[in-house]
């Protein structure tokens, strides 16, 4: 893909993200207060910053695992076909699972991974996405918790990339091309 110059405009500050995570974790802790075996599963790679902040706010006994599904490659277009590139290390049969995603866009990724974990016999399965772009949805899927609903903009930062760049920004910003 050709290089196009762009700037990043801040959309959600680091402070707003931290406050939202605190509130979400109170709800998640209520939901899972009776569990002694929660597995928090991060969808790589975009959720790595979110899951790190989330688990440190969660006062529950947890294990952490990761799964990687194919998504955008190096571009801006979502692929419809979801493939598992890296699978979980843990068996999740009979386990309570919290699936952690960066963004729900068309919905194909979370929909696919949720169904996969169900077929493996997870017990209670809940999902959380930091961001949701409801206007882009192609399959009927809603995460159980969402941090922020955003418009149809391409965003980066806080773990989320554009062609593998900008994951290390502490805030969520929107990409604006300048050419
Ligand atoms: P879905 O399968 O279309 O819901 O796509 C979800 C995945 O697409 C996310 O996990 C992200 O990796 C990627 N994605 C969706 N929107 C954006 C964006 O604005 N910036 C970067 N990646 C995105």
Short mmCIF file of N, CA and C and ligand atoms in Angstrom, two decimals:
data_model
loop_
_atom_site.label_atom_id
_atom_site.label_comp_id
_atom_site.label_asym_id
_atom_site.label_seq_id
_atom_site.Cartn_x
_atom_site.Cartn_y
_atom_site.Cartn_z
N UNK A 1 0.84 -1.20 0.00
CA UNK A 1 0.00 0.00 0.00
C UNK A 1 0.88 1.25 0.00
N UNK A 2 0.58 2.23 -0.86
CA UNK A 2 1.45 3.40 -0.96
C UNK A 2 1.43 4.22 0.33
N UNK A 3 2.57 4.85 0.64
CA UNK A 3 2.64 5.69 1.84
C UNK A 3 1.89 6.99 1.57
N UNK A 4 0.97 7.31 2.43
CA UNK A 4 0.29 8.61 2.33
C UNK A 4 0.55 9.35 3.62
N UNK A 5 0.86 10.64 3.55
CA UNK A 5 1.12 11.38 4.78
C UNK A 5 -0.18 11.56 5.59
N UNK A 6 -0.06 11.40 6.89
CA UNK A 6 -1.25 11.60 7.73
C UNK A 6 -0.86 12.18 9.08
N UNK A 7 -1.84 12.79 9.72
CA UNK A 7 -1.65 13.23 11.11
C UNK A 7 -2.69 12.50 11.95
N UNK A 8 -2.47 12.56 13.26
CA UNK A 8 -3.39 11.87 14.18
C UNK A 8 -4.02 12.90 15.11
N UNK A 9 -5.33 12.99 15.08
CA UNK A 9 -6.06 13.91 15.96
C UNK A 9 -6.58 13.13 17.16
N UNK A 10 -6.31 13.64 18.35
CA UNK A 10 -6.77 12.93 19.55
C UNK A 10 -8.30 12.86 19.58
N UNK A 11 -8.81 11.67 19.89
CA UNK A 11 -10.27 11.48 19.95
C UNK A 11 -10.70 11.13 21.38
N UNK A 12 -9.94 10.23 22.03
CA UNK A 12 -10.26 9.84 23.41
C UNK A 12 -8.95 9.89 24.22
N UNK A 13 -8.94 10.69 25.26
CA UNK A 13 -7.70 10.90 26.02
C UNK A 13 -7.37 9.68 26.88
N UNK A 14 -6.11 9.59 27.29
CA UNK A 14 -5.67 8.51 28.17
C UNK A 14 -6.45 8.56 29.48
N UNK A 15 -6.74 9.77 29.95
CA UNK A 15 -7.46 9.92 31.21
C UNK A 15 -8.90 9.39 31.08
N UNK A 16 -9.54 9.71 29.96
CA UNK A 16 -10.93 9.24 29.74
C UNK A 16 -10.95 7.72 29.63
N UNK A 17 -9.95 7.14 29.00
CA UNK A 17 -9.89 5.67 28.88
C UNK A 17 -9.76 5.05 30.26
N UNK A 18 -8.86 5.60 31.08
CA UNK A 18 -8.63 5.04 32.42
C UNK A 18 -9.90 5.10 33.27
N UNK A 19 -10.62 6.22 33.17
CA UNK A 19 -11.86 6.37 33.96
C UNK A 19 -12.90 5.36 33.50
N UNK A 20 -12.99 5.16 32.20
CA UNK A 20 -13.98 4.22 31.66
C UNK A 20 -13.64 2.78 32.08
N UNK A 21 -12.36 2.46 32.07
CA UNK A 21 -11.95 1.10 32.45
C UNK A 21 -12.30 0.83 33.91
N UNK A 22 -12.11 1.83 34.75
CA UNK A 22 -12.46 1.66 36.16
C UNK A 22 -13.93 1.31 36.32
N UNK A 23 -14.80 2.06 35.60
CA UNK A 23 -16.25 1.82 35.69
C UNK A 23 -16.60 0.44 35.13
N UNK A 24 -16.00 0.07 34.00
CA UNK A 24 -16.29 -1.23 33.39
C UNK A 24 -15.88 -2.37 34.31
N UNK A 25 -14.75 -2.20 34.98
CA UNK A 25 -14.25 -3.28 35.83
C UNK A 25 -15.15 -3.50 37.04
N UNK A 26 -15.81 -2.46 37.50
CA UNK A 26 -16.77 -2.66 38.59
C UNK A 26 -17.90 -3.57 38.12
N UNK A 27 -18.38 -3.33 36.90
CA UNK A 27 -19.47 -4.17 36.35
C UNK A 27 -18.99 -5.61 36.10
N UNK A 28 -17.79 -5.74 35.57
CA UNK A 28 -17.26 -7.08 35.28
C UNK A 28 -17.06 -7.86 36.58
N UNK A 29 -16.56 -7.18 37.61
CA UNK A 29 -16.33 -7.85 38.90
C UNK A 29 -17.66 -8.32 39.49
N UNK A 30 -18.71 -7.52 39.32
CA UNK A 30 -20.04 -7.95 39.79
C UNK A 30 -20.49 -9.21 39.05
N UNK A 31 -20.30 -9.20 37.74
CA UNK A 31 -20.74 -10.34 36.92
C UNK A 31 -20.01 -11.63 37.29
N UNK A 32 -18.72 -11.51 37.56
CA UNK A 32 -17.91 -12.72 37.79
C UNK A 32 -17.54 -12.91 39.26
N UNK A 33 -18.26 -12.27 40.17
CA UNK A 33 -17.84 -12.32 41.59
C UNK A 33 -17.84 -13.74 42.15
N UNK A 34 -18.68 -14.62 41.56
CA UNK A 34 -18.78 -15.98 42.08
C UNK A 34 -17.82 -16.96 41.41
N UNK A 35 -16.98 -16.47 40.51
CA UNK A 35 -16.13 -17.43 39.79
C UNK A 35 -14.76 -17.55 40.46
N UNK A 36 -14.21 -18.77 40.38
CA UNK A 36 -12.84 -18.90 40.88
C UNK A 36 -11.92 -19.33 39.75
N UNK A 37 -12.44 -19.20 38.52
CA UNK A 37 -11.64 -19.69 37.40
C UNK A 37 -11.85 -18.88 36.11
N UNK A 38 -11.77 -17.58 36.22
CA UNK A 38 -11.98 -16.74 35.03
C UNK A 38 -10.72 -16.71 34.16
N UNK A 39 -10.93 -16.97 32.86
CA UNK A 39 -9.82 -16.81 31.91
C UNK A 39 -10.09 -15.55 31.10
N UNK A 40 -9.18 -14.59 31.18
CA UNK A 40 -9.30 -13.36 30.40
C UNK A 40 -8.49 -13.57 29.12
N UNK A 41 -9.20 -13.56 27.98
CA UNK A 41 -8.57 -13.88 26.69
C UNK A 41 -8.46 -12.61 25.85
N UNK A 42 -7.24 -12.21 25.54
CA UNK A 42 -7.03 -11.03 24.70
C UNK A 42 -6.90 -11.43 23.25
N UNK A 43 -7.58 -10.68 22.39
CA UNK A 43 -7.44 -10.90 20.94
C UNK A 43 -6.25 -10.09 20.46
N UNK A 44 -5.24 -10.79 20.00
CA UNK A 44 -4.03 -10.11 19.53
C UNK A 44 -4.24 -9.53 18.15
N UNK A 45 -3.51 -8.44 17.74
CA UNK A 45 -2.60 -7.82 18.66
C UNK A 45 -3.18 -6.58 19.31
N UNK A 46 -4.28 -6.09 18.75
CA UNK A 46 -4.80 -4.78 19.14
C UNK A 46 -5.23 -4.61 20.58
N UNK A 47 -5.48 -5.73 21.30
CA UNK A 47 -6.00 -5.59 22.66
C UNK A 47 -4.92 -5.59 23.73
N UNK A 48 -3.63 -5.62 23.33
CA UNK A 48 -2.60 -5.88 24.35
C UNK A 48 -2.48 -4.78 25.39
N UNK A 49 -2.72 -3.54 25.01
CA UNK A 49 -2.64 -2.45 26.00
C UNK A 49 -3.91 -2.45 26.86
N UNK A 50 -5.04 -2.61 26.20
CA UNK A 50 -6.33 -2.63 26.90
C UNK A 50 -6.37 -3.74 27.95
N UNK A 51 -5.98 -4.94 27.58
CA UNK A 51 -6.05 -6.06 28.52
C UNK A 51 -5.10 -5.84 29.69
N UNK A 52 -3.96 -5.21 29.43
CA UNK A 52 -2.99 -4.95 30.52
C UNK A 52 -3.60 -4.01 31.55
N UNK A 53 -4.28 -2.97 31.09
CA UNK A 53 -4.92 -2.03 32.02
C UNK A 53 -6.14 -2.67 32.69
N UNK A 54 -6.89 -3.43 31.90
CA UNK A 54 -8.11 -4.05 32.41
C UNK A 54 -7.82 -5.03 33.55
N UNK A 55 -6.87 -5.93 33.36
CA UNK A 55 -6.63 -6.95 34.39
C UNK A 55 -6.08 -6.33 35.67
N UNK A 56 -5.38 -5.19 35.55
CA UNK A 56 -4.84 -4.57 36.77
C UNK A 56 -5.91 -3.84 37.57
N UNK A 57 -7.07 -3.61 36.92
CA UNK A 57 -8.21 -3.01 37.64
C UNK A 57 -9.18 -4.07 38.15
N UNK A 58 -8.97 -5.33 37.74
CA UNK A 58 -9.93 -6.39 38.08
C UNK A 58 -9.48 -7.11 39.34
N UNK A 59 -10.28 -6.98 40.39
CA UNK A 59 -9.92 -7.63 41.64
C UNK A 59 -10.60 -9.00 41.69
N UNK A 60 -10.13 -9.90 40.83
CA UNK A 60 -10.70 -11.26 40.73
C UNK A 60 -9.55 -12.23 40.50
N UNK A 61 -9.74 -13.51 40.86
CA UNK A 61 -8.70 -14.48 40.51
C UNK A 61 -8.80 -14.80 39.01
N UNK A 62 -7.77 -14.49 38.27
CA UNK A 62 -7.84 -14.68 36.81
C UNK A 62 -6.60 -15.38 36.27
N UNK A 63 -6.78 -15.92 35.06
CA UNK A 63 -5.65 -16.33 34.23
C UNK A 63 -5.74 -15.50 32.96
N UNK A 64 -4.62 -15.33 32.28
CA UNK A 64 -4.62 -14.55 31.04
C UNK A 64 -4.15 -15.44 29.90
N UNK A 65 -4.83 -15.37 28.78
CA UNK A 65 -4.40 -16.11 27.60
C UNK A 65 -4.66 -15.23 26.38
N UNK A 66 -4.11 -15.63 25.25
CA UNK A 66 -4.26 -14.83 24.03
C UNK A 66 -4.62 -15.70 22.84
N UNK A 67 -5.35 -15.08 21.92
CA UNK A 67 -5.68 -15.76 20.66
C UNK A 67 -5.50 -14.70 19.57
N UNK A 68 -5.02 -15.11 18.41
CA UNK A 68 -4.85 -14.13 17.33
C UNK A 68 -5.67 -14.55 16.12
N UNK A 69 -6.47 -13.62 15.64
CA UNK A 69 -7.28 -13.88 14.45
C UNK A 69 -6.82 -12.92 13.35
N UNK A 70 -6.94 -13.35 12.11
CA UNK A 70 -6.57 -12.48 11.00
C UNK A 70 -7.59 -11.37 10.90
N UNK A 71 -7.14 -10.17 10.55
CA UNK A 71 -8.13 -9.11 10.36
C UNK A 71 -7.76 -8.23 9.18
N UNK A 72 -7.16 -7.07 9.45
CA UNK A 72 -6.98 -6.10 8.39
C UNK A 72 -5.72 -6.25 7.57
N UNK A 73 -4.81 -7.14 7.97
CA UNK A 73 -3.52 -7.16 7.29
C UNK A 73 -2.88 -5.80 7.49
N UNK A 74 -2.36 -5.24 6.43
CA UNK A 74 -1.67 -3.96 6.56
C UNK A 74 -2.49 -2.79 6.03
N UNK A 75 -3.75 -3.02 5.77
CA UNK A 75 -4.54 -1.96 5.16
C UNK A 75 -5.63 -1.45 6.07
N UNK A 76 -6.65 -0.88 5.46
CA UNK A 76 -7.75 -0.32 6.23
C UNK A 76 -9.04 -1.09 6.01
N UNK A 77 -8.99 -2.13 5.19
CA UNK A 77 -10.22 -2.88 4.90
C UNK A 77 -10.28 -4.16 5.71
N UNK A 78 -11.42 -4.42 6.29
CA UNK A 78 -11.60 -5.62 7.10
C UNK A 78 -11.84 -6.81 6.17
N UNK A 79 -11.25 -7.97 6.52
CA UNK A 79 -11.53 -9.15 5.71
C UNK A 79 -12.72 -9.90 6.31
N UNK A 80 -13.51 -10.49 5.47
CA UNK A 80 -14.72 -11.18 5.94
C UNK A 80 -14.37 -12.52 6.55
N UNK A 81 -13.34 -13.15 5.98
CA UNK A 81 -13.01 -14.50 6.43
C UNK A 81 -12.06 -14.40 7.62
N UNK A 82 -12.45 -15.01 8.74
CA UNK A 82 -11.63 -14.92 9.94
C UNK A 82 -10.87 -16.23 10.12
N UNK A 83 -9.56 -16.13 10.24
CA UNK A 83 -8.74 -17.33 10.48
C UNK A 83 -8.01 -17.19 11.81
N UNK A 84 -7.82 -18.30 12.50
CA UNK A 84 -7.07 -18.27 13.77
C UNK A 84 -5.58 -18.43 13.44
N UNK A 85 -4.81 -17.40 13.77
CA UNK A 85 -3.37 -17.41 13.46
C UNK A 85 -2.56 -17.95 14.63
N UNK A 86 -3.07 -17.69 15.85
CA UNK A 86 -2.40 -18.21 17.05
C UNK A 86 -3.50 -18.61 18.01
N UNK A 87 -3.42 -19.84 18.49
CA UNK A 87 -4.53 -20.32 19.33
C UNK A 87 -4.20 -20.19 20.82
N UNK A 88 -5.23 -20.40 21.64
CA UNK A 88 -5.08 -20.36 23.09
C UNK A 88 -4.12 -21.45 23.56
N UNK A 89 -3.47 -21.20 24.71
CA UNK A 89 -2.67 -22.25 25.34
C UNK A 89 -3.56 -23.09 26.26
N UNK A 90 -4.58 -22.42 26.86
CA UNK A 90 -5.40 -23.13 27.84
C UNK A 90 -6.58 -23.84 27.19
N UNK A 91 -6.97 -24.97 27.77
CA UNK A 91 -8.25 -25.55 27.42
C UNK A 91 -9.31 -24.75 28.16
N UNK A 92 -10.41 -24.44 27.51
CA UNK A 92 -11.38 -23.58 28.19
C UNK A 92 -12.69 -24.29 28.47
N UNK A 93 -12.71 -25.60 28.29
CA UNK A 93 -13.93 -26.33 28.59
C UNK A 93 -14.31 -26.15 30.06
N UNK A 94 -15.55 -25.72 30.27
CA UNK A 94 -16.03 -25.54 31.64
C UNK A 94 -15.51 -24.29 32.35
N UNK A 95 -14.74 -23.47 31.64
CA UNK A 95 -14.18 -22.26 32.26
C UNK A 95 -15.04 -21.06 31.92
N UNK A 96 -15.06 -20.10 32.86
CA UNK A 96 -15.66 -18.80 32.56
C UNK A 96 -14.64 -17.97 31.80
N UNK A 97 -15.10 -17.31 30.74
CA UNK A 97 -14.18 -16.60 29.85
C UNK A 97 -14.64 -15.16 29.63
N UNK A 98 -13.68 -14.23 29.70
CA UNK A 98 -13.92 -12.85 29.28
C UNK A 98 -13.03 -12.59 28.07
N UNK A 99 -13.66 -12.37 26.93
CA UNK A 99 -12.93 -12.14 25.68
C UNK A 99 -12.74 -10.64 25.51
N UNK A 100 -11.50 -10.22 25.26
CA UNK A 100 -11.17 -8.79 25.24
C UNK A 100 -10.72 -8.37 23.84
N UNK A 101 -11.43 -7.41 23.26
CA UNK A 101 -11.14 -6.97 21.89
C UNK A 101 -10.91 -5.46 21.87
N UNK A 102 -10.14 -4.99 20.91
CA UNK A 102 -9.92 -3.53 20.80
C UNK A 102 -11.14 -2.83 20.19
N UNK A 103 -11.55 -3.29 18.99
CA UNK A 103 -12.65 -2.62 18.28
C UNK A 103 -13.60 -3.65 17.68
N UNK A 104 -14.88 -3.41 17.80
CA UNK A 104 -15.83 -4.18 17.00
C UNK A 104 -16.22 -3.28 15.83
N UNK A 105 -15.92 -3.77 14.64
CA UNK A 105 -16.13 -2.99 13.42
C UNK A 105 -17.25 -3.67 12.62
N UNK A 106 -16.92 -4.55 11.69
CA UNK A 106 -17.98 -5.30 10.99
C UNK A 106 -18.62 -6.33 11.92
N UNK A 107 -17.88 -6.77 12.93
CA UNK A 107 -18.38 -7.75 13.89
C UNK A 107 -17.94 -9.17 13.58
N UNK A 108 -17.31 -9.39 12.40
CA UNK A 108 -16.97 -10.76 12.00
C UNK A 108 -15.99 -11.42 12.99
N UNK A 109 -14.98 -10.67 13.44
CA UNK A 109 -13.94 -11.28 14.28
C UNK A 109 -14.52 -11.79 15.60
N UNK A 110 -15.16 -10.89 16.34
CA UNK A 110 -15.68 -11.32 17.65
C UNK A 110 -16.76 -12.37 17.51
N UNK A 111 -17.58 -12.24 16.50
CA UNK A 111 -18.63 -13.22 16.25
C UNK A 111 -18.01 -14.61 16.04
N UNK A 112 -16.99 -14.67 15.21
CA UNK A 112 -16.34 -15.94 14.90
C UNK A 112 -15.65 -16.53 16.14
N UNK A 113 -14.88 -15.70 16.84
CA UNK A 113 -14.12 -16.22 17.98
C UNK A 113 -15.07 -16.64 19.11
N UNK A 114 -16.14 -15.87 19.30
CA UNK A 114 -17.12 -16.23 20.33
C UNK A 114 -17.73 -17.60 20.03
N UNK A 115 -18.10 -17.80 18.77
CA UNK A 115 -18.69 -19.11 18.40
C UNK A 115 -17.68 -20.23 18.60
N UNK A 116 -16.44 -19.97 18.25
CA UNK A 116 -15.39 -20.98 18.40
C UNK A 116 -15.24 -21.39 19.86
N UNK A 117 -15.20 -20.39 20.77
CA UNK A 117 -15.00 -20.70 22.19
C UNK A 117 -16.22 -21.43 22.75
N UNK A 118 -17.40 -21.10 22.22
CA UNK A 118 -18.61 -21.83 22.65
C UNK A 118 -18.52 -23.29 22.25
N UNK A 119 -18.07 -23.53 21.01
CA UNK A 119 -18.01 -24.94 20.56
C UNK A 119 -16.98 -25.72 21.38
N UNK A 120 -16.04 -25.00 22.01
CA UNK A 120 -15.06 -25.68 22.87
C UNK A 120 -15.57 -25.86 24.29
N UNK A 121 -16.81 -25.46 24.53
CA UNK A 121 -17.44 -25.76 25.82
C UNK A 121 -17.12 -24.80 26.94
N UNK A 122 -16.84 -23.52 26.59
CA UNK A 122 -16.64 -22.54 27.67
C UNK A 122 -17.92 -22.49 28.50
N UNK A 123 -17.80 -22.14 29.77
CA UNK A 123 -18.99 -22.02 30.62
C UNK A 123 -19.63 -20.67 30.33
N UNK A 124 -19.48 -19.69 31.24
CA UNK A 124 -20.01 -18.35 30.97
C UNK A 124 -19.02 -17.63 30.06
N UNK A 125 -19.51 -17.10 28.95
CA UNK A 125 -18.63 -16.40 28.01
C UNK A 125 -19.14 -14.98 27.81
N UNK A 126 -18.31 -14.00 28.16
CA UNK A 126 -18.68 -12.60 27.99
C UNK A 126 -17.59 -11.93 27.17
N UNK A 127 -17.96 -10.81 26.51
CA UNK A 127 -16.97 -10.11 25.71
C UNK A 127 -16.98 -8.63 26.02
N UNK A 128 -15.82 -8.04 25.87
CA UNK A 128 -15.70 -6.59 26.07
C UNK A 128 -14.85 -6.02 24.94
N UNK A 129 -15.30 -4.88 24.41
CA UNK A 129 -14.53 -4.19 23.38
C UNK A 129 -14.32 -2.75 23.84
N UNK A 130 -13.11 -2.26 23.69
CA UNK A 130 -12.87 -0.87 24.08
C UNK A 130 -13.69 0.07 23.20
N UNK A 131 -13.70 -0.21 21.89
CA UNK A 131 -14.39 0.68 20.95
C UNK A 131 -15.41 -0.10 20.13
N UNK A 132 -16.45 0.60 19.72
CA UNK A 132 -17.48 -0.01 18.88
C UNK A 132 -17.85 0.98 17.79
N UNK A 133 -17.85 0.48 16.54
CA UNK A 133 -18.31 1.31 15.41
C UNK A 133 -19.60 0.69 14.89
N UNK A 134 -20.74 0.96 15.54
CA UNK A 134 -22.00 0.27 15.18
C UNK A 134 -22.42 0.51 13.73
N UNK A 135 -22.05 1.65 13.16
CA UNK A 135 -22.50 1.95 11.79
C UNK A 135 -21.84 1.05 10.75
N UNK A 136 -20.77 0.33 11.14
CA UNK A 136 -20.05 -0.53 10.20
C UNK A 136 -20.47 -2.00 10.28
N UNK A 137 -21.41 -2.30 11.15
CA UNK A 137 -21.71 -3.71 11.44
C UNK A 137 -22.26 -4.48 10.24
N UNK A 138 -21.74 -5.68 10.02
CA UNK A 138 -22.24 -6.57 8.96
C UNK A 138 -22.88 -7.83 9.52
N UNK A 139 -22.53 -8.18 10.75
CA UNK A 139 -23.20 -9.31 11.40
C UNK A 139 -23.78 -8.81 12.71
N UNK A 140 -24.84 -9.46 13.15
CA UNK A 140 -25.55 -9.00 14.33
C UNK A 140 -24.76 -9.43 15.58
N UNK A 141 -23.86 -8.57 16.01
CA UNK A 141 -23.07 -8.92 17.19
C UNK A 141 -22.88 -7.69 18.07
N UNK A 142 -23.08 -7.89 19.36
CA UNK A 142 -22.82 -6.83 20.34
C UNK A 142 -21.97 -7.39 21.46
N UNK A 143 -20.92 -6.67 21.80
CA UNK A 143 -20.12 -7.10 22.96
C UNK A 143 -20.96 -6.85 24.22
N UNK A 144 -20.69 -7.61 25.27
CA UNK A 144 -21.45 -7.41 26.52
C UNK A 144 -21.11 -6.08 27.17
N UNK A 145 -19.86 -5.64 27.02
CA UNK A 145 -19.47 -4.31 27.49
C UNK A 145 -18.70 -3.59 26.39
N UNK A 146 -18.95 -2.30 26.28
CA UNK A 146 -18.23 -1.47 25.31
C UNK A 146 -17.71 -0.24 26.03
N UNK A 147 -16.47 0.13 25.73
CA UNK A 147 -15.91 1.34 26.34
C UNK A 147 -16.52 2.60 25.75
N UNK A 148 -16.40 2.74 24.43
CA UNK A 148 -16.87 3.94 23.75
C UNK A 148 -17.43 3.58 22.38
N UNK A 149 -18.57 4.16 22.04
CA UNK A 149 -19.07 4.06 20.67
C UNK A 149 -18.44 5.20 19.88
N UNK A 150 -17.93 4.88 18.69
CA UNK A 150 -17.30 5.93 17.88
C UNK A 150 -17.89 5.91 16.47
N UNK A 151 -17.76 7.03 15.75
CA UNK A 151 -18.24 7.06 14.36
C UNK A 151 -17.30 6.28 13.45
N UNK A 152 -17.66 6.20 12.19
CA UNK A 152 -16.88 5.45 11.21
C UNK A 152 -15.61 6.22 10.84
N UNK A 153 -14.64 6.16 11.74
CA UNK A 153 -13.33 6.80 11.51
C UNK A 153 -12.28 5.73 11.70
N UNK A 154 -11.13 5.87 11.03
CA UNK A 154 -10.05 4.93 11.26
C UNK A 154 -9.21 5.44 12.42
N UNK A 155 -9.09 4.64 13.47
CA UNK A 155 -8.43 5.10 14.69
C UNK A 155 -7.16 4.29 14.97
N UNK A 156 -6.27 4.91 15.74
CA UNK A 156 -5.01 4.26 16.14
C UNK A 156 -4.72 4.60 17.60
N UNK A 157 -3.71 3.92 18.14
CA UNK A 157 -3.24 4.23 19.49
C UNK A 157 -3.81 3.28 20.52
N UNK A 158 -3.21 3.28 21.72
CA UNK A 158 -3.64 2.43 22.81
C UNK A 158 -3.71 0.97 22.35
N UNK A 159 -2.71 0.56 21.58
CA UNK A 159 -2.62 -0.82 21.10
C UNK A 159 -3.07 -1.00 19.66
N UNK A 160 -3.80 -0.03 19.14
CA UNK A 160 -4.42 -0.18 17.80
C UNK A 160 -3.51 0.46 16.75
N UNK A 161 -3.37 -0.25 15.62
CA UNK A 161 -2.37 0.19 14.62
C UNK A 161 -2.98 0.65 13.31
N UNK A 162 -2.15 1.36 12.56
CA UNK A 162 -2.38 1.57 11.13
C UNK A 162 -1.13 1.03 10.45
N UNK A 163 -1.27 -0.07 9.71
CA UNK A 163 -0.13 -0.73 9.08
C UNK A 163 1.00 -0.96 10.08
N UNK A 164 0.64 -1.45 11.25
CA UNK A 164 1.54 -1.81 12.35
C UNK A 164 2.18 -0.61 13.07
N UNK A 165 1.77 0.59 12.72
CA UNK A 165 2.34 1.74 13.43
C UNK A 165 1.35 2.34 14.41
N UNK A 166 1.86 3.17 15.28
CA UNK A 166 1.07 4.00 16.22
C UNK A 166 0.41 3.23 17.37
N UNK A 167 0.79 1.96 17.56
CA UNK A 167 0.19 1.20 18.67
C UNK A 167 0.58 1.79 20.03
N UNK A 168 1.72 2.48 20.06
CA UNK A 168 2.26 2.94 21.35
C UNK A 168 1.75 4.31 21.79
N UNK A 169 0.83 4.90 21.06
CA UNK A 169 0.25 6.15 21.55
C UNK A 169 -0.59 5.87 22.79
N UNK A 170 -0.52 6.74 23.80
CA UNK A 170 -1.29 6.47 25.03
C UNK A 170 -2.78 6.80 24.93
N UNK A 171 -3.18 7.45 23.84
CA UNK A 171 -4.59 7.83 23.65
C UNK A 171 -5.11 7.21 22.36
N UNK A 172 -6.45 7.35 22.13
CA UNK A 172 -7.03 6.94 20.84
C UNK A 172 -7.11 8.17 19.96
N UNK A 173 -6.54 8.05 18.75
CA UNK A 173 -6.56 9.18 17.83
C UNK A 173 -7.14 8.76 16.50
N UNK A 174 -7.61 9.74 15.75
CA UNK A 174 -8.15 9.40 14.43
C UNK A 174 -7.17 9.82 13.34
N UNK A 175 -7.06 8.95 12.34
CA UNK A 175 -6.12 9.19 11.23
C UNK A 175 -6.74 10.20 10.27
N UNK A 176 -5.96 11.25 9.97
CA UNK A 176 -6.42 12.23 8.98
C UNK A 176 -5.34 12.40 7.93
N UNK A 177 -5.69 12.04 6.69
CA UNK A 177 -4.69 12.16 5.60
C UNK A 177 -4.52 13.62 5.22
N UNK A 178 -3.26 14.00 4.90
CA UNK A 178 -2.99 15.41 4.65
C UNK A 178 -2.64 15.68 3.19
N UNK A 179 -2.71 14.65 2.32
CA UNK A 179 -2.39 14.92 0.91
C UNK A 179 -3.63 15.29 0.11
P1 LIG B 1 -14.21 -6.70 12.55
O1 LIG B 1 -14.01 -8.16 12.35
O2 LIG B 1 -14.54 -6.01 11.26
O3 LIG B 1 -15.16 -6.34 13.66
O4 LIG B 1 -12.79 -6.12 12.84
C1 LIG B 1 -12.23 -6.03 14.05
C2 LIG B 1 -10.75 -5.77 13.88
O5 LIG B 1 -10.47 -4.85 12.83
C3 LIG B 1 -10.23 -5.10 15.13
O6 LIG B 1 -9.77 -6.04 16.05
C4 LIG B 1 -9.09 -4.27 14.60
O7 LIG B 1 -7.92 -5.04 14.56
C5 LIG B 1 -9.47 -3.94 13.19
N1 LIG B 1 -9.99 -2.56 13.09
C6 LIG B 1 -11.27 -2.17 13.00
N2 LIG B 1 -11.37 -0.82 12.95
C7 LIG B 1 -10.11 -0.36 13.04
C8 LIG B 1 -9.55 0.98 13.08
O8 LIG B 1 -10.24 2.02 13.03
N3 LIG B 1 -8.19 1.04 13.20
C9 LIG B 1 -7.39 -0.06 13.26
N4 LIG B 1 -7.88 -1.31 13.24
C10 LIG B 1 -9.22 -1.46 13.13
#
